[in-house]
Amino acid sequence: MTRPMRYVSHVKLRVEQQPRGCIKLLGGRFLIGCESASRFVLHDVDAHARPKQVIWEQEEPVLAWDVSSMTTEDGRFVVYVLLSEKKLDIPRWRLLEFCFNGESAKPCAVDAFDVPTSKFEPYRVVLQTGGKSPFLHFPECKLVFDMRARIFYEFPKFLIALDEARHKAGSNSYFNVSRTPDCIVLTSTHVIAVYKYFSRPSIGIATDATLFQAFIVDRFSVRNGKGVLRCSHEGVSEHHFNQVALLRNSTVEPITESTNARLLGRVDFYRNLHVLWGDLTLPKPSGDDVLPITIVIHEEVEKTENRKTAWMGRPPVEF
């Protein structure tokens, strides 16, 4: 027999106006918000005696911010806050890291990092995480942060490395790949960039495909706290994905040492929307060579003629 829900308790929150006034619930327990122009507070919804505490305070006013959280392999709960601020009228980004151990609502460690970029919009702050991935992605400034080594990485200059990828369009074709990734997928081992791939053959039917490039960190490229990612694998799918999400995180086979990951993709075909899932196999790395990705697309898991009823908002997350 079910019983109606009853009122238990409530927590009063005082937050700033937008864009500083957004509140995020993390881990089903912590509410984090910008209480003033320069102060972040954390509300523990499970606590009754002292539910609120100040976790960060600074002199410079915060212009905008975003927050995300993850649980590390050793069980620590980590909260990352990306904020934009002005110091001496010069805008900049900062990344805050708060580590929690066990059931304690008080951070056991707090660190701050200056984001090494000058190309950003102060009020467009976006922070992307990927489940248990050790990487953070900053879409606005096209940087990746390696949480293990605490190093920022930028993407290398765009280049199609393999002839197989170039020849997908045909020898007498005109093809074009968007130089900026349409989507970034963060896995446990790689940063996967997804590009739209347009083929315009001189004879025949035009086709659209998707270019996948997998990147790894290159610690030998680090200079002054910032490095360049290295493209280790590349492949083309004949399906034109409009959105891609991580469905199953990357794992390394113990015998072959190849890496497997499963992605979920959305494909628009005329009035229908198809949702496919595909397996990516990345062979064991070989020096600085770029190796081909084996991409196997499986049957669609959803099809609808009304695009507004499927996969709205953010794509699904890894399970």
GROMACS .gro file of C-alpha atoms in nm:
model
  319
    1MET     CA    1   0.000   0.000   0.000
    2THR     CA    2   0.144   0.332  -0.104
    3ARG     CA    3   0.117   0.646   0.104
    4PRO     CA    4   0.115   1.006  -0.014
    5MET     CA    5   0.436   1.204   0.014
    6ARG     CA    6   0.465   1.430   0.313
    7TYR     CA    7   0.665   1.742   0.383
    8VAL     CA    8   0.990   1.668   0.568
    9SER     CA    9   1.213   1.976   0.565
   10HIS     CA   10   1.330   2.264   0.354
   11VAL     CA   11   1.642   2.471   0.297
   12LYS     CA   12   1.634   2.843   0.219
   13LEU     CA   13   1.876   2.957  -0.049
   14ARG     CA   14   1.993   3.307  -0.126
   15VAL     CA   15   2.159   3.343  -0.463
   16GLU     CA   16   2.267   3.616  -0.700
   17GLN     CA   17   2.083   3.723  -1.013
   18GLN     CA   18   2.169   3.559  -1.345
   19PRO     CA   19   2.415   3.465  -1.479
   20ARG     CA   20   2.567   3.402  -1.135
   21GLY     CA   21   2.243   3.278  -0.984
   22CYS     CA   22   2.226   2.923  -1.115
   23ILE     CA   23   2.209   2.642  -0.856
   24LYS     CA   24   2.334   2.289  -0.920
   25LEU     CA   25   2.260   1.968  -0.732
   26LEU     CA   26   2.565   1.741  -0.720
   27GLY     CA   27   2.575   1.377  -0.617
   28GLY     CA   28   2.213   1.391  -0.504
   29ARG     CA   29   2.329   1.567  -0.186
   30PHE     CA   30   2.513   1.896  -0.237
   31LEU     CA   31   2.360   2.218  -0.363
   32ILE     CA   32   2.618   2.466  -0.480
   33GLY     CA   33   2.545   2.828  -0.560
   34CYS     CA   34   2.700   3.173  -0.592
   35GLU     CA   35   2.563   3.352  -0.285
   36SER     CA   36   2.725   3.684  -0.369
   37ALA     CA   37   2.936   3.829  -0.647
   38SER     CA   38   3.247   3.663  -0.505
   39ARG     CA   39   3.136   3.383  -0.271
   40PHE     CA   40   3.040   3.021  -0.338
   41VAL     CA   41   2.842   2.826  -0.081
   42LEU     CA   42   2.765   2.456  -0.046
   43HIS     CA   43   2.439   2.327   0.103
   44ASP     CA   44   2.433   1.975   0.242
   45VAL     CA   45   2.068   1.873   0.207
   46ASP     CA   46   2.125   1.574   0.439
   47ALA     CA   47   2.256   1.787   0.726
   48HIS     CA   48   2.027   1.953   0.978
   49ALA     CA   49   2.258   2.135   1.220
   50ARG     CA   50   2.481   2.323   0.973
   51PRO     CA   51   2.361   2.271   0.618
   52LYS     CA   52   2.553   2.563   0.461
   53GLN     CA   53   2.922   2.647   0.438
   54VAL     CA   54   3.135   2.887   0.235
   55ILE     CA   55   3.371   2.686   0.016
   56TRP     CA   56   3.527   2.967  -0.188
   57GLU     CA   57   3.560   3.344  -0.153
   58GLN     CA   58   3.764   3.591  -0.356
   59GLU     CA   59   3.805   3.962  -0.412
   60GLU     CA   60   3.733   3.973  -0.785
   61PRO     CA   61   3.363   3.953  -0.883
   62VAL     CA   62   3.249   3.640  -1.063
   63LEU     CA   63   3.095   3.708  -1.405
   64ALA     CA   64   2.963   3.359  -1.485
   65TRP     CA   65   3.032   3.001  -1.383
   66ASP     CA   66   2.956   2.635  -1.442
   67VAL     CA   67   3.002   2.332  -1.220
   68SER     CA   68   3.030   1.956  -1.257
   69SER     CA   69   3.127   1.663  -1.037
   70MET     CA   70   3.263   1.312  -1.062
   71THR     CA   71   3.366   1.017  -0.845
   72THR     CA   72   3.724   0.905  -0.893
   73GLU     CA   73   3.839   0.545  -0.911
   74ASP     CA   74   3.959   0.562  -0.549
   75GLY     CA   75   3.614   0.673  -0.431
   76ARG     CA   76   3.674   1.046  -0.385
   77PHE     CA   77   3.396   1.287  -0.476
   78VAL     CA   78   3.540   1.581  -0.670
   79VAL     CA   79   3.363   1.905  -0.764
   80TYR     CA   80   3.497   2.131  -1.040
   81VAL     CA   81   3.389   2.493  -1.079
   82LEU     CA   82   3.483   2.691  -1.390
   83LEU     CA   83   3.438   3.065  -1.345
   84SER     CA   84   3.512   3.383  -1.535
   85GLU     CA   85   3.622   3.695  -1.356
   86LYS     CA   86   3.790   4.030  -1.410
   87LYS     CA   87   4.117   4.120  -1.246
   88LEU     CA   88   4.237   4.474  -1.312
   89ASP     CA   89   3.971   4.491  -1.588
   90ILE     CA   90   4.130   4.190  -1.763
   91PRO     CA   91   3.888   3.895  -1.801
   92ARG     CA   92   4.017   3.547  -1.727
   93TRP     CA   93   3.900   3.197  -1.644
   94ARG     CA   94   3.979   2.998  -1.331
   95LEU     CA   95   3.919   2.631  -1.250
   96LEU     CA   96   3.845   2.537  -0.887
   97GLU     CA   97   3.880   2.181  -0.757
   98PHE     CA   98   3.713   2.062  -0.436
   99CYS     CA   99   3.783   1.710  -0.308
  100PHE     CA  100   3.560   1.531  -0.056
  101ASN     CA  101   3.635   1.212   0.136
  102GLY     CA  102   3.371   0.977   0.275
  103GLU     CA  103   3.055   1.131   0.420
  104SER     CA  104   3.213   1.460   0.520
  105ALA     CA  105   3.056   1.768   0.363
  106LYS     CA  106   3.374   1.971   0.413
  107PRO     CA  107   3.630   1.970   0.132
  108CYS     CA  108   3.952   1.796   0.231
  109ALA     CA  109   4.148   1.975  -0.044
  110VAL     CA  110   4.092   2.288  -0.252
  111ASP     CA  111   4.298   2.392  -0.555
  112ALA     CA  112   4.270   2.673  -0.810
  113PHE     CA  113   4.414   2.682  -1.163
  114ASP     CA  114   4.437   2.967  -1.411
  115VAL     CA  115   4.302   2.851  -1.748
  116PRO     CA  116   4.571   2.934  -2.008
  117THR     CA  117   4.361   3.103  -2.274
  118SER     CA  118   4.279   3.452  -2.394
  119LYS     CA  119   4.005   3.353  -2.637
  120PHE     CA  120   3.674   3.324  -2.455
  121GLU     CA  121   3.343   3.493  -2.393
  122PRO     CA  122   3.323   3.601  -2.026
  123TYR     CA  123   2.955   3.509  -2.000
  124ARG     CA  124   2.969   3.180  -2.193
  125VAL     CA  125   3.117   2.942  -1.937
  126VAL     CA  126   3.068   2.572  -2.014
  127LEU     CA  127   3.235   2.279  -1.840
  128GLN     CA  128   3.206   1.925  -1.982
  129THR     CA  129   3.286   1.606  -1.792
  130GLY     CA  130   3.250   1.246  -1.902
  131GLY     CA  131   3.144   1.010  -1.626
  132LYS     CA  132   3.464   0.854  -1.490
  133SER     CA  133   3.684   1.012  -1.754
  134PRO     CA  134   4.002   1.179  -1.623
  135PHE     CA  135   3.947   1.468  -1.864
  136LEU     CA  136   3.759   1.797  -1.848
  137HIS     CA  137   3.668   1.980  -2.167
  138PHE     CA  138   3.621   2.356  -2.210
  139PRO     CA  139   3.428   2.395  -2.538
  140GLU     CA  140   3.454   2.775  -2.554
  141CYS     CA  141   3.836   2.783  -2.551
  142LYS     CA  142   3.890   2.431  -2.696
  143LEU     CA  143   4.104   2.307  -2.409
  144VAL     CA  144   4.120   1.976  -2.225
  145PHE     CA  145   4.232   1.941  -1.863
  146ASP     CA  146   4.400   1.619  -1.749
  147MET     CA  147   4.290   1.580  -1.388
  148ARG     CA  148   4.562   1.325  -1.310
  149ALA     CA  149   4.861   1.537  -1.406
  150ARG     CA  150   4.675   1.872  -1.371
  151ILE     CA  151   4.787   1.989  -1.713
  152PHE     CA  152   4.591   2.175  -1.980
  153TYR     CA  153   4.605   2.050  -2.339
  154GLU     CA  154   4.497   2.209  -2.665
  155PHE     CA  155   4.398   2.029  -2.983
  156PRO     CA  156   4.657   2.011  -3.262
  157LYS     CA  157   4.604   2.172  -3.599
  158PHE     CA  158   4.333   1.981  -3.786
  159LEU     CA  159   4.468   1.720  -4.026
  160ILE     CA  160   4.327   1.403  -4.182
  161ALA     CA  161   4.607   1.156  -4.130
  162LEU     CA  162   4.500   0.835  -4.304
  163ASP     CA  163   4.451   0.778  -4.676
  164GLU     CA  164   4.160   0.550  -4.593
  165ALA     CA  165   3.972   0.844  -4.444
  166ARG     CA  166   4.055   1.066  -4.741
  167HIS     CA  167   3.946   0.807  -4.996
  168LYS     CA  168   3.607   0.750  -4.832
  169ALA     CA  169   3.482   1.036  -5.048
  170GLY     CA  170   3.622   0.880  -5.368
  171SER     CA  171   3.916   0.974  -5.585
  172ASN     CA  172   3.713   1.215  -5.800
  173SER     CA  173   3.522   1.380  -5.519
  174TYR     CA  174   3.514   1.707  -5.340
  175PHE     CA  175   3.493   1.658  -4.966
  176ASN     CA  176   3.489   1.895  -4.675
  177VAL     CA  177   3.531   1.834  -4.303
  178SER     CA  178   3.436   2.094  -4.046
  179ARG     CA  179   3.764   2.206  -3.889
  180THR     CA  180   3.599   2.245  -3.548
  181PRO     CA  181   3.463   1.930  -3.382
  182ASP     CA  182   3.087   1.910  -3.371
  183CYS     CA  183   3.110   1.700  -3.057
  184ILE     CA  184   3.369   1.592  -2.800
  185VAL     CA  185   3.333   1.257  -2.621
  186LEU     CA  186   3.540   1.202  -2.306
  187THR     CA  187   3.635   0.843  -2.222
  188SER     CA  188   3.862   0.684  -1.963
  189THR     CA  189   4.149   0.657  -2.210
  190HIS     CA  190   4.089   0.897  -2.501
  191VAL     CA  191   3.937   1.227  -2.602
  192ILE     CA  192   3.727   1.155  -2.912
  193ALA     CA  193   3.648   1.437  -3.153
  194VAL     CA  194   3.356   1.397  -3.395
  195TYR     CA  195   3.349   1.592  -3.722
  196LYS     CA  196   3.090   1.626  -3.997
  197TYR     CA  197   3.221   1.482  -4.322
  198PHE     CA  198   3.061   1.601  -4.647
  199SER     CA  199   3.126   1.423  -4.976
  200ARG     CA  200   3.036   1.596  -5.303
  201PRO     CA  201   3.140   1.363  -5.588
  202SER     CA  202   3.162   1.497  -5.941
  203ILE     CA  203   2.964   1.194  -6.058
  204GLY     CA  204   2.710   1.015  -5.846
  205ILE     CA  205   2.510   1.089  -5.532
  206ALA     CA  206   2.634   1.318  -5.257
  207THR     CA  207   2.689   1.148  -4.924
  208ASP     CA  208   2.749   1.262  -4.570
  209ALA     CA  209   2.959   1.075  -4.318
  210THR     CA  210   3.125   1.123  -3.980
  211LEU     CA  211   3.496   1.149  -3.905
  212PHE     CA  212   3.620   1.024  -3.567
  213GLN     CA  213   3.960   1.118  -3.426
  214ALA     CA  214   4.089   0.983  -3.093
  215PHE     CA  215   4.345   1.184  -2.897
  216ILE     CA  216   4.577   1.099  -2.609
  217VAL     CA  217   4.787   1.323  -2.387
  218ASP     CA  218   5.144   1.386  -2.494
  219ARG     CA  219   5.343   1.484  -2.186
  220PHE     CA  220   5.653   1.552  -2.397
  221SER     CA  221   5.469   1.843  -2.561
  222VAL     CA  222   5.407   2.031  -2.235
  223ARG     CA  223   5.555   2.380  -2.227
  224ASN     CA  224   5.480   2.633  -1.951
  225GLY     CA  225   5.200   2.422  -1.808
  226LYS     CA  226   5.020   2.356  -2.138
  227GLY     CA  227   5.059   2.073  -2.389
  228VAL     CA  228   4.916   1.954  -2.721
  229LEU     CA  229   4.703   1.642  -2.760
  230ARG     CA  230   4.826   1.378  -3.005
  231CYS     CA  231   4.596   1.209  -3.255
  232SER     CA  232   4.645   0.833  -3.213
  233HIS     CA  233   4.352   0.688  -3.412
  234GLU     CA  234   4.120   0.794  -3.692
  235GLY     CA  235   3.820   0.649  -3.874
  236VAL     CA  236   3.516   0.735  -4.085
  237SER     CA  237   3.160   0.607  -4.051
  238GLU     CA  238   2.925   0.622  -4.348
  239HIS     CA  239   2.649   0.740  -4.115
  240HIS     CA  240   2.607   1.111  -4.061
  241PHE     CA  241   2.579   1.162  -3.684
  242ASN     CA  242   2.426   1.486  -3.560
  243GLN     CA  243   2.485   1.403  -3.194
  244VAL     CA  244   2.712   1.154  -3.023
  245ALA     CA  245   2.722   1.041  -2.660
  246LEU     CA  246   2.924   0.787  -2.464
  247LEU     CA  247   2.719   0.473  -2.407
  248ARG     CA  248   2.988   0.245  -2.263
  249ASN     CA  249   3.321   0.371  -2.138
  250SER     CA  250   3.647   0.265  -2.296
  251THR     CA  251   3.815  -0.055  -2.179
  252VAL     CA  252   4.149  -0.208  -2.276
  253GLU     CA  253   4.158  -0.574  -2.381
  254PRO     CA  254   4.425  -0.753  -2.172
  255ILE     CA  255   4.548  -0.974  -2.460
  256THR     CA  256   4.542  -0.754  -2.770
  257GLU     CA  257   4.575  -0.426  -2.573
  258SER     CA  258   4.319  -0.271  -2.807
  259THR     CA  259   4.067  -0.023  -2.668
  260ASN     CA  260   3.690  -0.067  -2.708
  261ALA     CA  261   3.419   0.194  -2.655
  262ARG     CA  262   3.051   0.216  -2.742
  263LEU     CA  263   2.889   0.537  -2.864
  264LEU     CA  264   2.528   0.638  -2.912
  265GLY     CA  265   2.454   0.851  -3.216
  266ARG     CA  266   2.158   1.038  -3.359
  267VAL     CA  267   2.106   1.034  -3.734
  268ASP     CA  268   1.850   1.251  -3.912
  269PHE     CA  269   1.719   1.094  -4.232
  270TYR     CA  270   1.459   1.306  -4.411
  271ARG     CA  271   1.167   1.328  -4.165
  272ASN     CA  272   1.277   1.035  -3.952
  273LEU     CA  273   1.515   1.034  -3.661
  274HIS     CA  274   1.733   0.726  -3.612
  275VAL     CA  275   1.927   0.649  -3.296
  276LEU     CA  276   2.214   0.406  -3.360
  277TRP     CA  277   2.483   0.264  -3.142
  278GLY     CA  278   2.828   0.174  -3.262
  279ASP     CA  279   3.135  -0.007  -3.133
  280LEU     CA  280   3.474   0.156  -3.180
  281THR     CA  281   3.789  -0.055  -3.165
  282LEU     CA  282   4.122   0.125  -3.137
  283PRO     CA  283   4.429  -0.095  -3.198
  284LYS     CA  284   4.723  -0.093  -2.960
  285PRO     CA  285   4.916   0.234  -3.008
  286SER     CA  286   5.233   0.215  -3.214
  287GLY     CA  287   5.472   0.501  -3.152
  288ASP     CA  288   5.358   0.825  -3.313
  289ASP     CA  289   5.164   0.649  -3.591
  290VAL     CA  290   4.794   0.723  -3.645
  291LEU     CA  291   4.608   0.392  -3.660
  292PRO     CA  292   4.264   0.320  -3.815
  293ILE     CA  293   3.954   0.289  -3.598
  294THR     CA  294   3.727  -0.007  -3.665
  295ILE     CA  295   3.368   0.120  -3.647
  296VAL     CA  296   3.078  -0.125  -3.636
  297ILE     CA  297   2.729   0.028  -3.647
  298HIS     CA  298   2.445  -0.180  -3.504
  299GLU     CA  299   2.071  -0.165  -3.560
  300GLU     CA  300   1.880   0.141  -3.460
  301VAL     CA  301   1.727   0.148  -3.114
  302GLU     CA  302   1.473   0.418  -3.187
  303LYS     CA  303   1.294   0.566  -3.484
  304THR     CA  304   1.035   0.839  -3.491
  305GLU     CA  305   0.883   1.077  -3.740
  306ASN     CA  306   0.856   1.351  -3.478
  307ARG     CA  307   1.204   1.485  -3.397
  308LYS     CA  308   1.074   1.688  -3.105
  309THR     CA  309   0.983   1.377  -2.906
  310ALA     CA  310   1.323   1.210  -2.901
  311TRP     CA  311   1.655   1.302  -2.743
  312MET     CA  312   1.583   1.660  -2.649
  313GLY     CA  313   1.831   1.857  -2.441
  314ARG     CA  314   2.156   1.693  -2.342
  315PRO     CA  315   2.233   1.346  -2.481
  316PRO     CA  316   2.225   1.041  -2.258
  317VAL     CA  317   2.520   0.971  -2.033
  318GLU     CA  318   2.736   0.666  -1.996
  319PHE     CA  319   2.607   0.364  -1.807
   0.00000   0.00000   0.00000
